[in-house]
PDB file of C-alpha atoms and ligand atoms in Angstrom:
ATOM      1  CA  MET A   6       0.000   0.000   0.000  1.00  0.00           C
ATOM      2  CA  ILE A   7       1.246   3.452  -0.863  1.00  0.00           C
ATOM      3  CA  LEU A   8       1.354   5.662   2.214  1.00  0.00           C
ATOM      4  CA  PRO A   9       1.191   9.473   2.252  1.00  0.00           C
ATOM      5  CA  ILE A  10       4.599  11.101   2.716  1.00  0.00           C
ATOM      6  CA  THR A  11       5.045  13.786   5.373  1.00  0.00           C
ATOM      7  CA  LEU A  12       6.542  17.059   4.217  1.00  0.00           C
ATOM      8  CA  TYR A  13       9.056  19.552   5.542  1.00  0.00           C
ATOM      9  CA  GLY A  14       7.239  21.519   8.237  1.00  0.00           C
ATOM     10  CA  ASN A  15       5.487  18.475   9.706  1.00  0.00           C
ATOM     11  CA  PRO A  16       6.620  18.180  13.353  1.00  0.00           C
ATOM     12  CA  ILE A  17       7.002  14.394  13.140  1.00  0.00           C
ATOM     13  CA  LEU A  18      10.081  14.941  10.970  1.00  0.00           C
ATOM     14  CA  ARG A  19      11.716  16.762  13.888  1.00  0.00           C
ATOM     15  CA  LYS A  20      10.997  14.173  16.558  1.00  0.00           C
ATOM     16  CA  GLU A  21      13.405  11.539  17.727  1.00  0.00           C
ATOM     17  CA  VAL A  22      12.034   8.063  17.022  1.00  0.00           C
ATOM     18  CA  GLU A  23      11.260   5.118  19.283  1.00  0.00           C
ATOM     19  CA  GLU A  24      12.830   1.702  19.205  1.00  0.00           C
ATOM     20  CA  VAL A  25      11.027  -0.966  17.177  1.00  0.00           C
ATOM     21  CA  GLU A  26       9.989  -4.312  18.584  1.00  0.00           C
ATOM     22  CA  THR A  27      11.276  -6.891  16.108  1.00  0.00           C
ATOM     23  CA  GLY A  28      10.476 -10.583  15.755  1.00  0.00           C
ATOM     24  CA  SER A  29       8.204 -12.778  13.710  1.00  0.00           C
ATOM     25  CA  ALA A  30       5.251 -11.883  15.952  1.00  0.00           C
ATOM     26  CA  ASN A  31       5.347  -8.329  14.693  1.00  0.00           C
ATOM     27  CA  GLN A  32       3.254  -8.653  11.532  1.00  0.00           C
ATOM     28  CA  GLU A  33       2.559  -4.938  11.642  1.00  0.00           C
ATOM     29  CA  LEU A  34       6.259  -4.238  11.212  1.00  0.00           C
ATOM     30  CA  LYS A  35       6.497  -6.535   8.184  1.00  0.00           C
ATOM     31  CA  GLN A  36       3.519  -4.804   6.614  1.00  0.00           C
ATOM     32  CA  LEU A  37       4.968  -1.370   7.356  1.00  0.00           C
ATOM     33  CA  VAL A  38       8.282  -2.284   5.716  1.00  0.00           C
ATOM     34  CA  GLU A  39       6.452  -3.580   2.645  1.00  0.00           C
ATOM     35  CA  ASP A  40       4.359  -0.405   2.480  1.00  0.00           C
ATOM     36  CA  MET A  41       7.447   1.755   2.874  1.00  0.00           C
ATOM     37  CA  PHE A  42       9.128   0.051  -0.086  1.00  0.00           C
ATOM     38  CA  ASP A  43       5.937   0.510  -2.172  1.00  0.00           C
ATOM     39  CA  THR A  44       5.759   4.161  -1.140  1.00  0.00           C
ATOM     40  CA  MET A  45       9.431   4.779  -1.899  1.00  0.00           C
ATOM     41  CA  TYR A  46       9.245   3.206  -5.375  1.00  0.00           C
ATOM     42  CA  HIS A  47       6.025   5.036  -6.198  1.00  0.00           C
ATOM     43  CA  ALA A  48       7.775   8.341  -5.456  1.00  0.00           C
ATOM     44  CA  ASN A  49      10.981   7.288  -7.278  1.00  0.00           C
ATOM     45  CA  GLY A  50      13.000   7.517  -4.100  1.00  0.00           C
ATOM     46  CA  VAL A  51      16.089   5.537  -3.091  1.00  0.00           C
ATOM     47  CA  GLY A  52      15.423   5.697   0.644  1.00  0.00           C
ATOM     48  CA  LEU A  53      12.579   6.328   3.059  1.00  0.00           C
ATOM     49  CA  ALA A  54      12.531   6.675   6.841  1.00  0.00           C
ATOM     50  CA  ALA A  55       9.554   5.856   9.067  1.00  0.00           C
ATOM     51  CA  PRO A  56       8.878   9.495  10.135  1.00  0.00           C
ATOM     52  CA  GLN A  57       8.319  10.210   6.433  1.00  0.00           C
ATOM     53  CA  VAL A  58       5.263   7.971   6.585  1.00  0.00           C
ATOM     54  CA  ASN A  59       4.159   9.507   9.876  1.00  0.00           C
ATOM     55  CA  LYS A  60       5.574   6.768  12.111  1.00  0.00           C
ATOM     56  CA  SER A  61       7.987   7.766  14.834  1.00  0.00           C
ATOM     57  CA  LEU A  62       9.951   4.506  14.663  1.00  0.00           C
ATOM     58  CA  ALA A  63      13.644   3.613  14.307  1.00  0.00           C
ATOM     59  CA  LEU A  64      13.351   2.182  10.830  1.00  0.00           C
ATOM     60  CA  PHE A  65      14.308   3.053   7.277  1.00  0.00           C
ATOM     61  CA  VAL A  66      14.390   1.291   3.927  1.00  0.00           C
ATOM     62  CA  ILE A  67      16.743   1.844   1.015  1.00  0.00           C
ATOM     63  CA  ASP A  68      17.215   0.622  -2.534  1.00  0.00           C
ATOM     64  CA  THR A  69      20.214   2.274  -4.159  1.00  0.00           C
ATOM     65  CA  GLU A  70      19.682   0.662  -7.588  1.00  0.00           C
ATOM     66  CA  ALA A  71      18.232   3.806  -9.201  1.00  0.00           C
ATOM     67  CA  PHE A  72      21.024   5.923  -7.708  1.00  0.00           C
ATOM     68  CA  LEU A  73      23.830   3.944  -9.383  1.00  0.00           C
ATOM     69  CA  ASP A  74      25.387   5.003 -12.669  1.00  0.00           C
ATOM     70  CA  GLU A  75      26.638   2.682 -15.384  1.00  0.00           C
ATOM     71  CA  GLY A  76      30.279   3.015 -14.417  1.00  0.00           C
ATOM     72  CA  ASP A  77      29.725   2.433 -10.714  1.00  0.00           C
ATOM     73  CA  THR A  78      31.419  -0.605  -9.255  1.00  0.00           C
ATOM     74  CA  GLU A  79      29.303  -0.799  -6.116  1.00  0.00           C
ATOM     75  CA  LYS A  80      26.347  -3.128  -5.974  1.00  0.00           C
ATOM     76  CA  ALA A  81      22.806  -1.995  -5.277  1.00  0.00           C
ATOM     77  CA  VAL A  82      21.693  -2.360  -1.668  1.00  0.00           C
ATOM     78  CA  LYS A  83      18.036  -3.090  -1.020  1.00  0.00           C
ATOM     79  CA  LYS A  84      17.307  -3.467   2.645  1.00  0.00           C
ATOM     80  CA  ALA A  85      15.284  -2.469   5.686  1.00  0.00           C
ATOM     81  CA  PHE A  86      17.322  -1.204   8.641  1.00  0.00           C
ATOM     82  CA  VAL A  87      15.545  -1.639  11.980  1.00  0.00           C
ATOM     83  CA  ASN A  88      16.896  -0.028  15.169  1.00  0.00           C
ATOM     84  CA  PRO A  89      20.057   1.067  13.345  1.00  0.00           C
ATOM     85  CA  GLU A  90      23.094   2.585  14.971  1.00  0.00           C
ATOM     86  CA  ILE A  91      25.977   4.102  13.035  1.00  0.00           C
ATOM     87  CA  THR A  92      28.985   3.146  15.111  1.00  0.00           C
ATOM     88  CA  GLU A  93      31.821   4.478  12.932  1.00  0.00           C
ATOM     89  CA  THR A  94      32.279   6.876  10.063  1.00  0.00           C
ATOM     90  CA  SER A  95      35.266   7.184   7.741  1.00  0.00           C
ATOM     91  CA  GLU A  96      37.638  10.149   7.982  1.00  0.00           C
ATOM     92  CA  ASN A  97      37.407  10.911   4.287  1.00  0.00           C
ATOM     93  CA  ARG A  98      34.384  12.850   3.219  1.00  0.00           C
ATOM     94  CA  CYS A  99      32.766  13.353  -0.123  1.00  0.00           C
ATOM     95  CA  SER A 100      30.107  15.523  -1.655  1.00  0.00           C
ATOM     96  CA  PHE A 101      26.928  14.264  -3.343  1.00  0.00           C
ATOM     97  CA  SER A 102      23.808  15.992  -4.539  1.00  0.00           C
ATOM     98  CA  GLU A 103      20.988  14.976  -2.194  1.00  0.00           C
ATOM     99  CA  GLY A 104      17.255  15.343  -2.346  1.00  0.00           C
ATOM    100  CA  CYS A 105      14.486  14.142  -0.065  1.00  0.00           C
ATOM    101  CA  LEU A 106      10.902  13.052  -0.711  1.00  0.00           C
ATOM    102  CA  SER A 107       9.863  15.254   2.231  1.00  0.00           C
ATOM    103  CA  VAL A 108      11.604  18.262   0.674  1.00  0.00           C
ATOM    104  CA  PRO A 109      10.312  18.215  -2.928  1.00  0.00           C
ATOM    105  CA  GLY A 110      12.041  20.309  -5.549  1.00  0.00           C
ATOM    106  CA  ILE A 111      15.293  20.887  -3.665  1.00  0.00           C
ATOM    107  CA  ASN A 112      18.608  19.209  -4.465  1.00  0.00           C
ATOM    108  CA  GLU A 113      21.858  20.316  -2.895  1.00  0.00           C
ATOM    109  CA  GLU A 114      25.409  19.066  -2.490  1.00  0.00           C
ATOM    110  CA  VAL A 115      26.044  17.697   1.001  1.00  0.00           C
ATOM    111  CA  LEU A 116      29.406  16.736   2.451  1.00  0.00           C
ATOM    112  CA  ARG A 117      29.398  13.515   4.484  1.00  0.00           C
ATOM    113  CA  PRO A 118      31.761  10.680   5.436  1.00  0.00           C
ATOM    114  CA  GLU A 119      32.356   8.312   2.510  1.00  0.00           C
ATOM    115  CA  GLY A 120      31.860   5.157   4.580  1.00  0.00           C
ATOM    116  CA  VAL A 121      29.947   4.006   7.644  1.00  0.00           C
ATOM    117  CA  ARG A 122      29.765   1.059   9.956  1.00  0.00           C
ATOM    118  CA  ILE A 123      26.230   0.321  11.053  1.00  0.00           C
ATOM    119  CA  SER A 124      24.623  -2.189  13.371  1.00  0.00           C
ATOM    120  CA  TYR A 125      20.940  -2.908  12.879  1.00  0.00           C
ATOM    121  CA  GLN A 126      18.269  -5.573  12.957  1.00  0.00           C
ATOM    122  CA  ASP A 127      16.050  -7.034  10.279  1.00  0.00           C
ATOM    123  CA  VAL A 128      12.291  -7.393  10.783  1.00  0.00           C
ATOM    124  CA  GLU A 129      12.807 -10.838  12.321  1.00  0.00           C
ATOM    125  CA  GLY A 130      15.131  -9.444  14.956  1.00  0.00           C
ATOM    126  CA  ASN A 131      18.395 -10.833  13.539  1.00  0.00           C
ATOM    127  CA  SER A 132      21.336  -8.539  14.277  1.00  0.00           C
ATOM    128  CA  PHE A 133      23.896  -7.318  11.746  1.00  0.00           C
ATOM    129  CA  ASP A 134      27.041  -5.243  11.851  1.00  0.00           C
ATOM    130  CA  GLU A 135      28.175  -4.089   8.419  1.00  0.00           C
ATOM    131  CA  GLU A 136      30.210  -1.522   6.538  1.00  0.00           C
ATOM    132  CA  TYR A 137      28.946   0.468   3.600  1.00  0.00           C
ATOM    133  CA  HIS A 138      30.671   2.859   1.246  1.00  0.00           C
ATOM    134  CA  GLY A 139      29.872   5.207  -1.595  1.00  0.00           C
ATOM    135  CA  LYS A 140      26.265   5.746  -2.548  1.00  0.00           C
ATOM    136  CA  ALA A 141      24.890   3.146  -0.123  1.00  0.00           C
ATOM    137  CA  ALA A 142      26.680   4.909   2.742  1.00  0.00           C
ATOM    138  CA  ARG A 143      25.294   8.190   1.479  1.00  0.00           C
ATOM    139  CA  VAL A 144      21.677   7.013   1.450  1.00  0.00           C
ATOM    140  CA  ILE A 145      22.092   5.295   4.820  1.00  0.00           C
ATOM    141  CA  GLN A 146      23.379   8.491   6.442  1.00  0.00           C
ATOM    142  CA  HIS A 147      20.606  10.595   4.937  1.00  0.00           C
ATOM    143  CA  GLU A 148      17.911   8.198   6.197  1.00  0.00           C
ATOM    144  CA  TYR A 149      19.599   7.740   9.566  1.00  0.00           C
ATOM    145  CA  ASP A 150      19.458  11.515  10.080  1.00  0.00           C
ATOM    146  CA  HIS A 151      15.658  11.337   9.738  1.00  0.00           C
ATOM    147  CA  LEU A 152      15.519   9.130  12.845  1.00  0.00           C
ATOM    148  CA  TYR A 153      17.058  11.967  14.843  1.00  0.00           C
ATOM    149  CA  GLY A 154      14.816  14.692  13.479  1.00  0.00           C
ATOM    150  CA  LYS A 155      17.509  15.921  11.145  1.00  0.00           C
ATOM    151  CA  MET A 156      17.119  16.699   7.449  1.00  0.00           C
ATOM    152  CA  PHE A 157      19.691  17.234   4.724  1.00  0.00           C
ATOM    153  CA  VAL A 158      18.911  20.940   4.432  1.00  0.00           C
ATOM    154  CA  ASP A 159      20.094  21.324   8.050  1.00  0.00           C
ATOM    155  CA  ARG A 160      23.543  20.324   6.865  1.00  0.00           C
ATOM    156  CA  LEU A 161      23.864  23.146   4.330  1.00  0.00           C
ATOM    157  CA  SER A 162      25.821  26.348   4.931  1.00  0.00           C
ATOM    158  CA  PRO A 163      23.942  29.275   6.519  1.00  0.00           C
ATOM    159  CA  LEU A 164      24.153  31.101   3.189  1.00  0.00           C
ATOM    160  CA  LYS A 165      22.654  28.178   1.255  1.00  0.00           C
ATOM    161  CA  LYS A 166      19.901  27.868   3.851  1.00  0.00           C
ATOM    162  CA  THR A 167      19.060  31.544   3.518  1.00  0.00           C
ATOM    163  CA  LEU A 168      18.848  31.170  -0.247  1.00  0.00           C
ATOM    164  CA  LEU A 169      16.470  28.228   0.140  1.00  0.00           C
ATOM    165  CA  LYS A 170      14.249  29.869   2.739  1.00  0.00           C
ATOM    166  CA  SER A 171      11.424  30.857   0.386  1.00  0.00           C
ATOM    167  CA  LYS A 172      11.417  27.443  -1.330  1.00  0.00           C
ATOM    168  CA  LEU A 173      11.236  25.732   2.062  1.00  0.00           C
ATOM    169  CA  ASN A 174       8.413  28.027   3.137  1.00  0.00           C
ATOM    170  CA  GLU A 175       6.482  27.028   0.028  1.00  0.00           C
ATOM    171  CA  ILE A 176       6.678  23.399   1.167  1.00  0.00           C
ATOM    172  CA  VAL A 177       5.701  24.303   4.744  1.00  0.00           C
ATOM    173  CA  ASN A 178       2.701  26.271   3.490  1.00  0.00           C
ATOM    174  CA  GLY A 179       1.513  23.635   1.035  1.00  0.00           C
ATOM    175  CA  LYS A 180       2.359  25.661  -2.068  1.00  0.00           C
ATOM    176  CA  LYS A 181       4.796  23.089  -3.402  1.00  0.00           C
ATOM    177  CA  VAL A 182       3.075  19.792  -4.071  1.00  0.00           C
ATOM    178  CA  PRO A 183       4.884  16.812  -5.630  1.00  0.00           C
ATOM    179  CA  SER A 184       3.279  14.264  -7.954  1.00  0.00           C
ATOM    180  CA  TYR A 185       3.315  11.458  -5.358  1.00  0.00           C
ATOM    181  CA  ARG A 186       0.941  10.908  -2.459  1.00  0.00           C
ATOM    182  CA  ILE A 187       1.593  13.290   0.426  1.00  0.00           C
ATOM    183  CA  LYS A 188       0.211  14.120   3.850  1.00  0.00           C
ATOM    184  CA  PRO A 189      -0.465  17.860   3.525  1.00  0.00           C
ATOM    185  CA  ASN A 190       0.932  20.166   6.206  1.00  0.00           C
ATOM    186  CA  LYS A 191      -2.259  22.236   6.213  1.00  0.00           C
TER     187      LYS A 191
HETATM  188 NI1   NI B  14      15.018  12.321   3.253  1.00  0.00          NI
END
């Protein structure tokens, strides 16, 4: 099922999330993950965090396939990350143009660590501890930020933020509406 996506200005995007109860008994979680993938694909996204579907839960899904270019050597990562924790980040940083389904119409270069180490669970409650690099690490960090009420525009320079102010206000005030299903701010 395609869920409505919350937009910049919705307070849920600024709230810190709650831990998710994993395990095979949690059918609701399985359904939510499935719905989040459907919602992400419908909106042509490569990642989606639970607060973006109005759920204050420590969960995000990614599929980097559409983000990869022909020459890229990295493999696509399609996965749900439940109760994730980034435990290490690489010293070297790189810049990528980022966008966000909750911030339609804005794309900006963001500097972030090139690699991350992340521990997380799957929906069944199995634990993992893995390293990701390149575009997968990029998407993971962007989605992980959502779980702490942070958005990519917060990471821009004060000047950039000032320049984007009116565009962001348009989203807050419901004057910028994307083609996918949204939960209106007003
Ligand atoms: Ni986002």
